[in-house]
Structure formats: C-alpha cells, structure tokens
Tab-separated table of C-alpha atoms in Angstrom:
chain	number	residue	atom	x	y	z
C	1	UNK	CA	29.786	38.069	85.198
C	2	UNK	CA	27.254	39.413	87.546
C	3	UNK	CA	25.121	40.524	85.393
C	4	UNK	CA	24.811	37.661	83.225
C	5	UNK	CA	24.089	35.260	86.456
C	6	UNK	CA	20.897	37.832	87.273
C	7	UNK	CA	19.843	37.602	83.737
C	8	UNK	CA	20.330	33.344	84.573
C	9	UNK	CA	18.170	33.686	87.704
C	10	UNK	CA	15.651	35.865	85.949
C	11	UNK	CA	15.399	33.207	83.741
C	12	UNK	CA	15.471	30.351	85.720
C	13	UNK	CA	12.063	31.952	87.879
C	14	UNK	CA	9.957	33.023	85.173
C	15	UNK	CA	10.110	28.890	83.976
C	16	UNK	CA	9.809	28.069	88.280
C	17	UNK	CA	6.274	29.898	88.054
C	18	UNK	CA	5.128	28.323	84.802
C	19	UNK	CA	6.415	24.600	85.660
C	20	UNK	CA	4.151	25.797	89.354
C	21	UNK	CA	1.476	27.021	87.348
C	22	UNK	CA	0.747	24.387	84.641
C	23	UNK	CA	3.213	21.069	83.731
C	24	UNK	CA	4.168	21.805	80.339
C	25	UNK	CA	5.628	20.397	78.265
C	26	UNK	CA	9.323	21.235	75.936
C	27	UNK	CA	7.869	22.105	73.240
C	28	UNK	CA	5.258	24.690	74.326
C	29	UNK	CA	7.876	26.291	76.809
C	30	UNK	CA	9.342	27.042	73.439
C	31	UNK	CA	6.641	28.400	71.502
C	32	UNK	CA	5.761	30.411	74.442
C	33	UNK	CA	2.739	29.427	75.512
C	34	UNK	CA	0.609	26.684	78.002
C	35	UNK	CA	-2.977	25.675	79.365
C	36	UNK	CA	-2.736	25.660	83.122
C	37	UNK	CA	-5.097	23.007	84.859
C	38	UNK	CA	-7.545	25.960	86.830
C	39	UNK	CA	-8.336	27.050	82.587
C	40	UNK	CA	-6.187	30.047	81.968
C	41	UNK	CA	-4.103	30.612	80.109
C	42	UNK	CA	-0.036	31.356	80.658
C	43	UNK	CA	1.643	33.035	78.111
C	44	UNK	CA	6.053	33.029	78.384
C	45	UNK	CA	7.560	35.577	76.599
C	46	UNK	CA	10.877	35.922	76.850
C	47	UNK	CA	13.982	36.304	75.924
C	48	UNK	CA	17.481	34.553	74.637
C	49	UNK	CA	21.375	36.119	75.963
C	50	UNK	CA	24.136	35.519	73.142
C	51	UNK	CA	28.086	37.196	73.808
C	52	UNK	CA	28.477	40.176	71.724
C	53	UNK	CA	30.959	41.203	70.709
C	54	UNK	CA	30.757	44.488	73.198
C	55	UNK	CA	31.306	44.479	76.565
C	56	UNK	CA	28.765	41.819	77.886
C	57	UNK	CA	26.685	42.972	75.782
C	58	UNK	CA	23.695	40.316	73.846
C	59	UNK	CA	21.639	40.239	70.547
C	60	UNK	CA	17.477	39.817	71.341
C	61	UNK	CA	15.400	38.268	68.813
C	62	UNK	CA	11.661	38.191	70.074
C	63	UNK	CA	11.032	34.022	71.079
C	64	UNK	CA	7.721	32.333	68.879
C	65	UNK	CA	4.754	32.881	70.213
C	66	UNK	CA	1.425	34.989	70.579
C	67	UNK	CA	3.084	38.359	70.613
C	68	UNK	CA	6.741	36.942	69.941
C	69	UNK	CA	6.366	37.436	66.249
C	70	UNK	CA	8.712	34.095	65.458
C	71	UNK	CA	12.395	33.936	64.516
C	72	UNK	CA	13.446	36.204	62.324
C	73	UNK	CA	13.735	33.827	58.681
C	74	UNK	CA	17.148	33.077	57.647
C	75	UNK	CA	18.837	34.679	54.395
C	76	UNK	CA	18.991	31.446	52.064
C	77	UNK	CA	22.397	32.122	50.749
C	78	UNK	CA	23.356	32.267	46.687
C	79	UNK	CA	25.240	30.517	44.660
C	80	UNK	CA	26.878	32.064	41.269
C	81	UNK	CA	24.062	29.581	39.698
C	82	UNK	CA	21.038	30.970	41.714
C	83	UNK	CA	22.149	34.561	40.128
C	84	UNK	CA	20.345	33.541	36.876
C	85	UNK	CA	16.817	32.662	38.523
C	86	UNK	CA	16.261	36.007	39.061
C	87	UNK	CA	17.974	37.882	35.605
C	88	UNK	CA	14.397	38.526	33.079
C	89	UNK	CA	15.320	35.824	30.073
C	90	UNK	CA	15.047	38.078	26.490
C	91	UNK	CA	11.820	37.881	24.062
C	92	UNK	CA	13.850	36.049	21.232
C	93	UNK	CA	13.406	38.904	18.023
C	94	UNK	CA	10.303	38.332	15.606
C	95	UNK	CA	11.125	36.483	12.807
C	96	UNK	CA	9.998	38.338	9.971
C	97	UNK	CA	6.730	37.451	8.638
C	98	UNK	CA	6.279	35.319	4.771
C	99	UNK	CA	4.032	37.261	2.135
C	100	UNK	CA	1.642	35.394	0.258
C	101	UNK	CA	2.436	33.288	-2.765
C	102	UNK	CA	0.659	34.489	-5.623
C	103	UNK	CA	1.562	31.614	-8.998
C	104	UNK	CA	3.612	34.918	-10.522
C	105	UNK	CA	6.240	33.713	-7.547
C	106	UNK	CA	6.312	30.329	-8.693
C	107	UNK	CA	7.448	31.387	-12.484
C	108	UNK	CA	11.278	29.548	-11.246
C	109	UNK	CA	9.536	25.631	-10.371
C	110	UNK	CA	8.814	24.358	-13.079
C	111	UNK	CA	6.311	20.437	-12.712
C	112	UNK	CA	6.800	17.903	-13.914
C	113	UNK	CA	5.042	17.750	-17.767
C	114	UNK	CA	2.393	14.664	-17.737
C	115	UNK	CA	3.101	10.602	-19.685
C	116	UNK	CA	1.607	9.781	-23.010
C	117	UNK	CA	-0.428	6.944	-24.684
C	118	UNK	CA	-3.751	5.751	-26.443
C	119	UNK	CA	-5.130	2.156	-26.772
C	120	UNK	CA	-5.531	-0.045	-28.629
C	121	UNK	CA	-1.184	-0.209	-29.857
C	122	UNK	CA	-1.053	3.750	-29.225
C	123	UNK	CA	-3.267	3.533	-32.792
C	124	UNK	CA	-6.679	4.439	-33.055
C	125	UNK	CA	-9.549	2.791	-35.436
C	126	UNK	CA	-12.131	5.824	-36.886
C	127	UNK	CA	-15.287	5.328	-35.440
C	128	UNK	CA	-14.112	4.230	-32.086
C	129	UNK	CA	-13.302	5.250	-29.282
C	130	UNK	CA	-9.489	5.684	-28.908
C	131	UNK	CA	-8.354	5.781	-24.912
C	132	UNK	CA	-5.561	8.842	-24.595
C	133	UNK	CA	-4.279	8.102	-20.890
C	134	UNK	CA	-2.228	10.759	-18.888
C	135	UNK	CA	-0.476	9.858	-16.356
C	136	UNK	CA	1.224	12.488	-12.881
C	137	UNK	CA	1.802	11.457	-9.777
C	138	UNK	CA	2.716	13.888	-6.346
C	139	UNK	CA	6.483	15.279	-6.619
C	140	UNK	CA	8.757	18.334	-5.069
C	141	UNK	CA	10.630	20.807	-6.760
C	142	UNK	CA	13.129	22.849	-4.446
C	143	UNK	CA	14.843	26.797	-4.789
C	144	UNK	CA	14.958	29.438	-3.995
C	145	UNK	CA	12.110	31.777	-3.046
C	146	UNK	CA	11.556	35.048	-1.128
C	147	UNK	CA	15.873	34.733	-0.705
C	148	UNK	CA	14.787	31.778	1.312
C	149	UNK	CA	15.155	28.092	0.718
C	150	UNK	CA	11.645	26.440	-0.399
C	151	UNK	CA	10.143	23.186	-1.094
C	152	UNK	CA	6.834	23.182	-3.737
C	153	UNK	CA	4.806	20.850	-3.732
C	154	UNK	CA	2.789	20.007	-6.991
C	155	UNK	CA	-0.584	18.041	-6.138
C	156	UNK	CA	-2.397	17.448	-10.112
C	157	UNK	CA	-6.149	18.366	-10.123
C	158	UNK	CA	-6.967	18.184	-13.645
C	159	UNK	CA	-6.641	16.808	-16.732
C	160	UNK	CA	-7.160	18.660	-20.061
C	161	UNK	CA	-7.131	16.989	-23.474
C	162	UNK	CA	-6.632	18.301	-26.360
C	163	UNK	CA	-7.194	15.772	-29.891
C	164	UNK	CA	-6.637	17.667	-32.421
C	165	UNK	CA	-9.377	17.562	-34.253
C	166	UNK	CA	-10.752	20.448	-32.903
C	167	UNK	CA	-12.126	18.253	-29.626
C	168	UNK	CA	-11.582	19.770	-26.251
C	169	UNK	CA	-11.910	17.135	-23.237
C	170	UNK	CA	-11.211	17.417	-18.890
C	171	UNK	CA	-10.994	15.466	-16.383
C	172	UNK	CA	-10.183	14.536	-12.754
C	173	UNK	CA	-7.970	12.496	-13.277
C	174	UNK	CA	-5.536	11.307	-16.750
C	175	UNK	CA	-7.479	7.632	-17.468
C	176	UNK	CA	-6.631	4.185	-16.731
C	177	UNK	CA	-6.044	0.882	-19.047
C	178	UNK	CA	-8.532	-0.793	-20.068
C	179	UNK	CA	-7.575	-3.446	-18.401
C	180	UNK	CA	-7.334	-1.931	-15.065
C	181	UNK	CA	-10.650	-0.054	-15.857
C	182	UNK	CA	-11.932	-3.603	-16.347
C	183	UNK	CA	-13.846	-2.525	-19.686
C	184	UNK	CA	-13.346	-4.062	-23.203
C	185	UNK	CA	-11.687	-2.555	-25.441
C	186	UNK	CA	-12.991	0.351	-28.478
C	187	UNK	CA	-15.544	0.694	-25.346
C	188	UNK	CA	-15.612	3.941	-23.866
C	189	UNK	CA	-13.509	5.812	-20.727
C	190	UNK	CA	-13.383	9.555	-18.796
C	191	UNK	CA	-10.573	10.139	-21.757
C	192	UNK	CA	-11.581	7.986	-24.054
C	193	UNK	CA	-12.343	10.313	-28.260
C	194	UNK	CA	-13.620	8.987	-30.847
C	195	UNK	CA	-12.303	10.773	-34.158
C	196	UNK	CA	-14.528	10.994	-37.291
C	197	UNK	CA	-12.123	9.927	-39.638
C	198	UNK	CA	-8.738	8.220	-40.048
C	199	UNK	CA	-5.384	10.308	-40.674
C	200	UNK	CA	-2.669	11.591	-38.162
C	201	UNK	CA	-3.266	13.825	-35.377
C	202	UNK	CA	-0.914	15.980	-32.370
C	203	UNK	CA	-2.811	15.548	-28.996
C	204	UNK	CA	-2.041	18.031	-26.460
C	205	UNK	CA	-2.580	16.910	-22.733
C	206	UNK	CA	-1.945	19.138	-19.720
C	207	UNK	CA	-2.055	18.049	-15.917
C	208	UNK	CA	-2.821	21.956	-13.623
C	209	UNK	CA	-1.123	20.819	-10.071
C	210	UNK	CA	-2.084	22.208	-7.166
C	211	UNK	CA	1.121	24.290	-5.676
C	212	UNK	CA	2.085	24.584	-1.301
C	213	UNK	CA	5.265	26.164	-0.432
C	214	UNK	CA	6.650	24.625	2.296
C	215	UNK	CA	9.230	27.405	3.623
C	216	UNK	CA	10.488	25.114	7.158
C	217	UNK	CA	8.674	27.551	9.718
C	218	UNK	CA	5.704	27.248	7.229
C	219	UNK	CA	3.926	26.196	4.877
C	220	UNK	CA	1.719	28.556	1.858
C	221	UNK	CA	-0.913	27.203	-0.053
C	222	UNK	CA	-1.076	28.799	-3.616
C	223	UNK	CA	-4.630	30.194	-4.847
C	224	UNK	CA	-5.036	28.572	-8.843
C	225	UNK	CA	-3.003	25.920	-10.131
C	226	UNK	CA	0.165	25.646	-12.174
C	227	UNK	CA	-0.848	23.940	-15.516
C	228	UNK	CA	2.322	22.047	-17.216
C	229	UNK	CA	1.956	20.748	-20.432
C	230	UNK	CA	3.457	17.169	-22.261
C	231	UNK	CA	5.679	18.073	-25.466
C	232	UNK	CA	2.476	17.072	-28.535
C	233	UNK	CA	1.509	13.371	-29.692
C	234	UNK	CA	1.532	12.691	-33.378
C	235	UNK	CA	-1.332	9.833	-32.873
C	236	UNK	CA	-2.449	7.521	-36.088
C	237	UNK	CA	-5.110	7.041	-36.755
C	238	UNK	CA	-6.900	4.122	-38.770
C	239	UNK	CA	-9.466	3.113	-41.513
C	240	UNK	CA	-11.557	-0.087	-39.622
C	241	UNK	CA	-13.280	-2.308	-42.451
C	242	UNK	CA	-15.474	-5.694	-41.757
C	243	UNK	CA	-15.631	-8.077	-43.966
C	244	UNK	CA	-18.041	-10.563	-43.777
C	245	UNK	CA	-16.522	-14.441	-43.806
C	246	UNK	CA	-17.070	-17.663	-42.450
C	247	UNK	CA	-13.868	-18.521	-40.899
C	248	UNK	CA	-11.226	-16.366	-38.772
C	249	UNK	CA	-7.671	-15.640	-39.466
C	250	UNK	CA	-6.579	-17.948	-37.169
C	251	UNK	CA	-8.297	-20.826	-39.489
C	252	UNK	CA	-7.867	-19.017	-42.665
C	253	UNK	CA	-3.979	-16.758	-42.372
C	254	UNK	CA	-4.861	-15.564	-46.222
C	255	UNK	CA	-8.593	-14.594	-46.073
C	256	UNK	CA	-10.398	-11.187	-46.361
C	257	UNK	CA	-8.982	-8.532	-43.637
C	258	UNK	CA	-5.594	-11.741	-42.787
C-alpha cells in the first residue's frame, strides 16, 4: 500500500508542476505536452500504474506524445471467416488450347444445298435470257469437333451456275426474280443465261459458304469455303416463233400462235 501511495503522490506532483507552469487542457496532458506562457515547451512523460498479478507488480506502457512513442495497437480479433483472407486463392488450371480449324476438319458438317428456280414459269426460250435463281441463307449446323460440342455457322458468299450447255457463270448472289429487280421479262440479270438452241439442259447450282466454328468459349474462322451442290435440275428450253398478226390472241383465240 505504501508503494502505491508514493507513486500516486509522485504523479500528482508532476501534474501540479505542469499546471503551475502553464494551463493545459486535458487533451494536451493526455498527449504529453503543452506550451507554457513564457514560450517554453513543457513535455510531460509519465507512466500508468495498473494492478498486476505479481505482488504489487504493474505493467508499464509508454505515454503518447513526443518521446513517448504511442500506445501499442491492440491486436485485431480474428473471426474464423477472416482466416480465408490470408489464404492465397490458387489460379485456375490453364485451359487446353483450341487449334485452328481447317476445311478437312469440317468433313462431317454438311451445309444446306441451294434451291433452284427459273423464269419464265420454269422454262427457257431459245435466243432470249432465261433467269436462273438460286436460294441460300445463313444457317448453323451442330456437331462435335476435337471432342468438343460445337456449332458451325455457314454464310453464303458465292454462287456457281453450270447451265448444262458448256457455259459456267458465277455471282456473289443467287439472283432474284425479274419482278423483284424491277425488270421486264426476258431482260438480262446477273444470273440469267441465253440458250442458243431449244432442248433440255441439266443445270447445276453450287453455293460457297464461309464457315465459323463456335466452341462456346471462343470461335475459329475457317480459311477457305465449303461448297454445297444442289441436285441437277432439268431445264426445258423452247423455241419461240413469231408471226405478224392483226389481232391479239385475246381478240382472236384461233389466230396464228394462239
């Protein structure tokens, strides 16, 4: 008891001497110093006496302020979930690289063949343009490639017309009817052909598709085109005969050529 009384008396004496030198606020005393009225600085450093487990013992903590060093920060309490913040999350395993796709890899993927039509009325007239029309559109085909499920998108980019008389024509489009083009019948179009003689001709239309393979995580464009052929179509080309008449067939149904 005597020891504690002396310590408290000593601390009280220090605070009294500081108060006599200059009035200090509680915050300044807690910080450890304040300015005196004569321009000098008074530094107060002290200790706190805390009961200890030893006989009359105590724990000494440096006071805050210049020369004091500040109080030791308390160790934050960790919860079980906080331990995860200190663990390094492993990186994902590197994915297998997908190789480039070639035309040979698409052998099992068959695009749609083009449709076929001819004007006028599915026939042709010798010596006059016959409008041949092919139809194709963008579409997809699903399958498996490199042991992965994929979707192949086919986009038409070119057409080839074999008119069956030794003539080959190419076009970037499949053509369109005369009415859609705003043209009169028997006028040339990008896909029309004039047969020199009447008869039956086996016409074949092919379409070239650009292909893009979708692997789900990435896509691969294929270098080159995939060609799909339509089944050969027989086109009948007729001979046109003209005659000079004074009345139309509507006026004279029994007239020449009616």
